N, CA, C and O of each residue as an XYZ file, in Angstrom:
476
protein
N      14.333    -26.198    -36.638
C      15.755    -26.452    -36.409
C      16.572    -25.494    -37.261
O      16.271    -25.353    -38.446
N      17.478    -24.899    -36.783
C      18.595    -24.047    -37.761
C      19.168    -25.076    -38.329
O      19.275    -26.270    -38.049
N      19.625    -24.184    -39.442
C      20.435    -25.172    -40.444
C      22.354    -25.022    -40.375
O      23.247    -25.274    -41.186
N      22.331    -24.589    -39.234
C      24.008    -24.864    -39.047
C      23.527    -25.958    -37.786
O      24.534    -26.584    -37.452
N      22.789    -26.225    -37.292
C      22.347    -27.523    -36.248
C      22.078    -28.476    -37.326
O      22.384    -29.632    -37.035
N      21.501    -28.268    -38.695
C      21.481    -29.394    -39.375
C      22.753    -29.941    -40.732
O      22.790    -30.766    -41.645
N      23.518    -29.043    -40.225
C      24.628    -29.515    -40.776
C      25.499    -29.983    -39.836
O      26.466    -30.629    -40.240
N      25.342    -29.765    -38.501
C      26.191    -30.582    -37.601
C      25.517    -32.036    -37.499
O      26.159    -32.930    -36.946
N      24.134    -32.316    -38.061
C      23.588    -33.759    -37.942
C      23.796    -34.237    -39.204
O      23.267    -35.311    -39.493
N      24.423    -33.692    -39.975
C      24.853    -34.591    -41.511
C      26.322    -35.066    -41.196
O      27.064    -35.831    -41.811
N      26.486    -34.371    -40.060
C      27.962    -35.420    -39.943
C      29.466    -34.155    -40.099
O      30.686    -34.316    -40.154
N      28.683    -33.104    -40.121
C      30.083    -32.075    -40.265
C      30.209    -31.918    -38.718
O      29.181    -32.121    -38.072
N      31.477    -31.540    -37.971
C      31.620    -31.266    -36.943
C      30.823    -29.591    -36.487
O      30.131    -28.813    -37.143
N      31.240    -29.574    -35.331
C      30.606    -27.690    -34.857
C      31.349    -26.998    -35.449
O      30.657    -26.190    -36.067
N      32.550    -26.801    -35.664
C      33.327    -25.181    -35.953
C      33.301    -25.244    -37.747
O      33.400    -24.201    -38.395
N      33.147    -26.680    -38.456
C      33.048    -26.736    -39.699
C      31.260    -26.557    -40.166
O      30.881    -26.241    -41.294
N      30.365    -26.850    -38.989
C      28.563    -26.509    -39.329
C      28.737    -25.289    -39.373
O      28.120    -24.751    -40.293
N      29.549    -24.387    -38.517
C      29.628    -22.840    -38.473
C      29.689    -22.185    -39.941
O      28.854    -21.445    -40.460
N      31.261    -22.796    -40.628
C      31.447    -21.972    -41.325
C      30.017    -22.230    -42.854
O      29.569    -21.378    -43.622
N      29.708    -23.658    -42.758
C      29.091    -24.076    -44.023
C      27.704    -23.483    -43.334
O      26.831    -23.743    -44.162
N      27.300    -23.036    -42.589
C      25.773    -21.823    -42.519
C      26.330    -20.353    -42.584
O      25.611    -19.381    -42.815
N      27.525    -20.297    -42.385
C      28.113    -18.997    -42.676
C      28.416    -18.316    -44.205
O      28.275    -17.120    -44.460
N      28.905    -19.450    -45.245
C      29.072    -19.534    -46.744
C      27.628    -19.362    -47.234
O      27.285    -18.430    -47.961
N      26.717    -20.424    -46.739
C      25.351    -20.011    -47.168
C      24.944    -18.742    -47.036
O      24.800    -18.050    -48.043
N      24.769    -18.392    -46.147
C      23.925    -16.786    -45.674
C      24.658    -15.657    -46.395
O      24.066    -14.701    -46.897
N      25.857    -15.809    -46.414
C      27.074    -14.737    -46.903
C      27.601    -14.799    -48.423
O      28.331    -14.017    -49.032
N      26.907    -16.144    -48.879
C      27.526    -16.191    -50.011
C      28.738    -16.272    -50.242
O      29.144    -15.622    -51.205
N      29.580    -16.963    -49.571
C      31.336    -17.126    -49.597
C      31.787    -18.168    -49.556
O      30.987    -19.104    -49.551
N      32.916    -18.400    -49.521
C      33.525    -19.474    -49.879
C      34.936    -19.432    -49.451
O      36.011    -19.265    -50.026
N      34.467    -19.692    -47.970
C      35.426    -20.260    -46.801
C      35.520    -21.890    -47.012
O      34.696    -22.753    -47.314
N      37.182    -21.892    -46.649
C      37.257    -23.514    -47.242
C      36.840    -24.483    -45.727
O      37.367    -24.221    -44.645
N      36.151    -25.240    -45.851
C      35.403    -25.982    -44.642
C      36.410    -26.753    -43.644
O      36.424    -27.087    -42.459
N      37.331    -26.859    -44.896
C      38.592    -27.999    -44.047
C      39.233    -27.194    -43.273
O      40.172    -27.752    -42.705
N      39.052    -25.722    -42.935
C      40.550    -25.382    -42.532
C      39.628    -25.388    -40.517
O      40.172    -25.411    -39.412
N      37.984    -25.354    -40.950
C      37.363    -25.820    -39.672
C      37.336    -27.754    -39.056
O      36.755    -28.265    -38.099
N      38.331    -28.419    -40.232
C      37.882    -29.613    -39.568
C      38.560    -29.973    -38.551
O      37.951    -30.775    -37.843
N      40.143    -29.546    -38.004
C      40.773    -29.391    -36.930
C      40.355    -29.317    -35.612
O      40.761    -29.942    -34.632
N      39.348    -28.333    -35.728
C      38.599    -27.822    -34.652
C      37.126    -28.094    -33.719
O      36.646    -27.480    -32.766
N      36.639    -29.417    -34.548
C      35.754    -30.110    -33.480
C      35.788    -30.865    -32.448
O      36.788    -31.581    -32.392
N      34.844    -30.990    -31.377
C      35.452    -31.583    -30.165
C      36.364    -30.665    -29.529
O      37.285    -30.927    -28.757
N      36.016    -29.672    -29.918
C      37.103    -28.560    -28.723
C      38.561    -29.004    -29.350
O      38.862    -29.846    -28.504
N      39.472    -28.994    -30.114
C      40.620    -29.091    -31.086
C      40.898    -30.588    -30.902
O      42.072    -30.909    -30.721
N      39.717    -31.781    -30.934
C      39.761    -33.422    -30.763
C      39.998    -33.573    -29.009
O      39.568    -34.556    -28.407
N      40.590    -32.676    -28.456
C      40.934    -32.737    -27.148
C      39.854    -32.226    -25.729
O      40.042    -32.232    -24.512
N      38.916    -31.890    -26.427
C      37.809    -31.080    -24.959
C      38.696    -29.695    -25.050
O      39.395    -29.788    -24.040
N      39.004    -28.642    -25.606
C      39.764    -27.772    -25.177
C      38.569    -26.658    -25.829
O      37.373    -26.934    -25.736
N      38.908    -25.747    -26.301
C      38.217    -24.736    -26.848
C      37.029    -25.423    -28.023
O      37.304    -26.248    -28.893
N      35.857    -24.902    -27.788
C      34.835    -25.170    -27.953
C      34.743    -25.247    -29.942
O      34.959    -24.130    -30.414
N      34.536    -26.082    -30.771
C      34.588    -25.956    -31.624
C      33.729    -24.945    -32.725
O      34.221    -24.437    -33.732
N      32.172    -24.783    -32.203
C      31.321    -23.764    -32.992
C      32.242    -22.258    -32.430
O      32.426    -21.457    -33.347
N      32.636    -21.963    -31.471
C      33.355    -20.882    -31.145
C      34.438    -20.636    -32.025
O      34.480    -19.547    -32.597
N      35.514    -21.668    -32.265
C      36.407    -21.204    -33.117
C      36.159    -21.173    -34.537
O      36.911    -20.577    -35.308
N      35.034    -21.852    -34.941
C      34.325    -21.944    -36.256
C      33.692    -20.396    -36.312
O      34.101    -19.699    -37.240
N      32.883    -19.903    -35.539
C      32.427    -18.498    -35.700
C      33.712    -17.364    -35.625
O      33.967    -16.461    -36.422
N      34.337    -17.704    -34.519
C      35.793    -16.713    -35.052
C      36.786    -16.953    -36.479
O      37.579    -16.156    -36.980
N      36.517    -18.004    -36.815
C      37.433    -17.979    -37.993
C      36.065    -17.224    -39.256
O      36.418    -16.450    -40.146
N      34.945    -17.543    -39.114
C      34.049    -17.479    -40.049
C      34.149    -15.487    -39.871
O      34.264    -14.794    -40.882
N      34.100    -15.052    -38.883
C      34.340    -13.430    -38.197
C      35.690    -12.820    -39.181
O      35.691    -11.739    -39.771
N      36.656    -13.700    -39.166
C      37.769    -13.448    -39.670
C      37.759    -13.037    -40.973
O      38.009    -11.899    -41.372
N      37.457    -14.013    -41.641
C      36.882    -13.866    -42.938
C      35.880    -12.519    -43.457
O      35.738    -11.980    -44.555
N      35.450    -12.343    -42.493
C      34.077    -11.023    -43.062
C      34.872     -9.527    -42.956
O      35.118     -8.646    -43.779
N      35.134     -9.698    -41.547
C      35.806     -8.536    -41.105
C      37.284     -8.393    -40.362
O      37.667     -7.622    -39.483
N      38.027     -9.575    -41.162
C      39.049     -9.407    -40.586
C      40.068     -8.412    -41.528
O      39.743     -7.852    -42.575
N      41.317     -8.361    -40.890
C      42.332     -7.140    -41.740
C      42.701     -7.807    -42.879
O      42.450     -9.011    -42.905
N      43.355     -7.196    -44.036
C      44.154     -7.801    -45.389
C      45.463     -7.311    -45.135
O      46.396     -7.984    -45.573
N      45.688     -6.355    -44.563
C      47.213     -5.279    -44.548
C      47.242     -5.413    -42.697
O      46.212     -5.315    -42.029
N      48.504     -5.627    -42.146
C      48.932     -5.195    -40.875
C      48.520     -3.556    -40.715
O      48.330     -2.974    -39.647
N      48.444     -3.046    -41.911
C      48.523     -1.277    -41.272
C      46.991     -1.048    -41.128
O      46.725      0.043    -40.624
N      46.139     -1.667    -41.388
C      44.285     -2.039    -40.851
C      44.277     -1.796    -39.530
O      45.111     -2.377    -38.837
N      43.550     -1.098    -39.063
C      43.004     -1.585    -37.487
C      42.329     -2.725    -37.709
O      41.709     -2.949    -38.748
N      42.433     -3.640    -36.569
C      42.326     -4.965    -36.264
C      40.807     -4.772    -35.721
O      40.841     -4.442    -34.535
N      39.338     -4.889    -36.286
C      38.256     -4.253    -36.354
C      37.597     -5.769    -35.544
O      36.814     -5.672    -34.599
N      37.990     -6.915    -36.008
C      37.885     -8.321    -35.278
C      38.246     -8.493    -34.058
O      37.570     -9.266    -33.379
N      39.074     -8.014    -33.628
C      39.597     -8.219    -32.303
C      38.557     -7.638    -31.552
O      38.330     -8.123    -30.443
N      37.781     -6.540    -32.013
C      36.459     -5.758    -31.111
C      35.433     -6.749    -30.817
O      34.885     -6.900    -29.725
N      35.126     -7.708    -32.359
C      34.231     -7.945    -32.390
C      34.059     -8.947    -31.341
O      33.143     -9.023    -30.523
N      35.330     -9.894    -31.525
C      35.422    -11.592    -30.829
C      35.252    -10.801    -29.385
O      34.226    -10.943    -28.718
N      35.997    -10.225    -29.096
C      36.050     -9.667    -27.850
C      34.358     -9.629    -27.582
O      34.373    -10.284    -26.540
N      33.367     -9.415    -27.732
C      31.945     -9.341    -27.875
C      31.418    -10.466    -28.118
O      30.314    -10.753    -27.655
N      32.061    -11.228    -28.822
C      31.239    -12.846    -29.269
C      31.613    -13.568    -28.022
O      30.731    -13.825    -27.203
N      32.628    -13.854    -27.849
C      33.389    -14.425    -26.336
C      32.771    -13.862    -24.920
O      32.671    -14.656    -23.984
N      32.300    -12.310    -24.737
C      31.456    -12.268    -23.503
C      30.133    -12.306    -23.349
O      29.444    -12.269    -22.330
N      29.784    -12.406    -24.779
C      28.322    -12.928    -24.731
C      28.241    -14.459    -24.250
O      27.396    -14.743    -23.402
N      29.248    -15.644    -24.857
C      29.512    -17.041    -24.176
C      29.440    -16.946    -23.343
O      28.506    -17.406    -22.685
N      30.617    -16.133    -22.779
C      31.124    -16.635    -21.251
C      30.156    -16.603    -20.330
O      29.928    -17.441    -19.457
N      29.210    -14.914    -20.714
C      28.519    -14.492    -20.297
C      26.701    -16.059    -19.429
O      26.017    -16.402    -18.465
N      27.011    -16.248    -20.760
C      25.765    -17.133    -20.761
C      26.160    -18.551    -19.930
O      25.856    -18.747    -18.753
N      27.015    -19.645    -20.918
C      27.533    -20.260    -20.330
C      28.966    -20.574    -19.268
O      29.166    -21.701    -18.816
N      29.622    -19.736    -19.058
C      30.815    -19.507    -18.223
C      32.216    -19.932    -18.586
O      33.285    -19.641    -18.050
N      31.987    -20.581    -19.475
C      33.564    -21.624    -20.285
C      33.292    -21.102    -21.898
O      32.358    -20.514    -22.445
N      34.191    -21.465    -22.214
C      34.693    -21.676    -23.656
C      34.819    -22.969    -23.722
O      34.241    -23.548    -24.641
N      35.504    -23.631    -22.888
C      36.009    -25.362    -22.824
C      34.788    -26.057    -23.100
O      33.798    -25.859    -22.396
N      34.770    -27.142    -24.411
C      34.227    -28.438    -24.877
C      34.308    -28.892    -24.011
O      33.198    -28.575    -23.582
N      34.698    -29.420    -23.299
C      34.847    -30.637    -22.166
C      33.614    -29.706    -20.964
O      32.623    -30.356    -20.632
N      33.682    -29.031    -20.700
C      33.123    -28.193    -19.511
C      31.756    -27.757    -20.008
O      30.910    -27.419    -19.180
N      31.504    -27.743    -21.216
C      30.330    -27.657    -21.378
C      29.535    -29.323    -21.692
O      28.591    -29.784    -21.050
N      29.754    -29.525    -22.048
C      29.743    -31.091    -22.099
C      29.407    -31.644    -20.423
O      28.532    -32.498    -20.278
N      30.117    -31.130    -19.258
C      29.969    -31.918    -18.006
C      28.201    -30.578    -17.204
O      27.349    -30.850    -16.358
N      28.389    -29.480    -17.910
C      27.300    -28.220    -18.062
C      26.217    -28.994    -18.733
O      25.257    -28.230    -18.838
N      26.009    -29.855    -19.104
C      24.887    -30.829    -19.787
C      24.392    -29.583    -21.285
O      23.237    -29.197    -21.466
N      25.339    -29.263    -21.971
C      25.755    -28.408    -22.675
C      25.467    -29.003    -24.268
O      26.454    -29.295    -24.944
N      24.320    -29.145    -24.749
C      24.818    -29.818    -26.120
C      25.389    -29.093    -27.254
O      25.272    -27.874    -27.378
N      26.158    -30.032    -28.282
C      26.503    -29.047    -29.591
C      25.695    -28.582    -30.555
O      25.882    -27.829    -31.510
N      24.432    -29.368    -29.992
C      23.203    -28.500    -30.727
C      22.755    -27.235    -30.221
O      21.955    -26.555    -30.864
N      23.091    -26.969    -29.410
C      22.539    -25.916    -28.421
C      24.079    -24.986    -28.682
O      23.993    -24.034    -29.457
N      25.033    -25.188    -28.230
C      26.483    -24.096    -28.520
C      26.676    -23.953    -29.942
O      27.219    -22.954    -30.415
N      26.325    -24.751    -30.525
C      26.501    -24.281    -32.587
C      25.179    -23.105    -32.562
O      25.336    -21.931    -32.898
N      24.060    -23.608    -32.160
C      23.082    -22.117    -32.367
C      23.382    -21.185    -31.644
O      23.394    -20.112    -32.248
N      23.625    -21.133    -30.626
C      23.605    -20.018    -29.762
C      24.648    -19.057    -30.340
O      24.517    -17.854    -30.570
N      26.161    -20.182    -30.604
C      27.116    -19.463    -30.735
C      26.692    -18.630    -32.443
O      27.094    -17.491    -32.681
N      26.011    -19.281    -33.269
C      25.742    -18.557    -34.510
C      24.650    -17.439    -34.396
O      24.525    -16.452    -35.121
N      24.054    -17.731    -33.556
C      23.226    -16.340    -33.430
C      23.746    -15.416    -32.850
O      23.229    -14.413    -33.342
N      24.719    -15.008    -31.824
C      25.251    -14.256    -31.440
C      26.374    -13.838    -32.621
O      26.629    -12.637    -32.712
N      27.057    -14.772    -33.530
C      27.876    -14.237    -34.428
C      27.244    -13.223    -35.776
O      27.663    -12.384    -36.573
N      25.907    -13.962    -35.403
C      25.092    -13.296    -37.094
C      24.893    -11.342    -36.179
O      24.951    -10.345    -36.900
N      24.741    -11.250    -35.083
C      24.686    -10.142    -34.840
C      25.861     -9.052    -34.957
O      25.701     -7.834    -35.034
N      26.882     -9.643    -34.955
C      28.078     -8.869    -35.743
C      28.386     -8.825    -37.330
O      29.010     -8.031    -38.034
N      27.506    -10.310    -37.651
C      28.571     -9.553    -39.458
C      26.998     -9.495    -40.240
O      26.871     -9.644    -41.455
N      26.233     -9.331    -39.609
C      24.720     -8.789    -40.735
C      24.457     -7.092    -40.649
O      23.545     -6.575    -41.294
């Protein structure tokens, strides 16, 4: 079992298991709460929570500090997002969920496809 799947079974949501296997591996110290918003697709079935947990966790590695940065993230998500779509066809919690879609299965997938951009 990965261990961002076993931090979603201790009771952390998907986009907050993201970032706390993301702090581990990276050694950082992303604050977990700012992912607790975001499980259950934003509480609502809407955007998938390990998704916005790996883009915010993306943000953090390689995102800009200065507006005058090229925006080097925007490449990346752009790449994390068609590898999803690619695979499963939605972004939408709710739609993967009716896709017999588990969050054990979209927290790994979605972290293995993210570890291929920031390793």
């Amino acid at each position: 079992m990965k261990k961002a799947v076993d931090f979603y079974k201790e009771g952390y949501n998907c986009a907050e298991s993201i970032i706390k296997v993301v702090n581990e591996e990276k050694n950082l110290n992303i604050p977990v709460s700012i992912a607790s918003p975001f499980g259950r697709g934003m509480t609502v079935g809407s955007s998938c929570g390990a998704i916005t947990g790996a883009l915010m966790a993306l943000g953090a590695i390689k995102g800009r500090k200065e507006a005058v940065e090229p925006n080097q993230a925007r490449d990346y998500t752009k790449k994390i997002m068609g590898k999803i779509k690619e695979k499963y066809g939605t972004f939408q919690c709710a739609e993967l969920k009716k896709k017999g879609v588990s969050c054990a299965e979209i927290i790994e997938y979605t972290h293995d496809v993210l570890k291929e951009y920031i390793d």
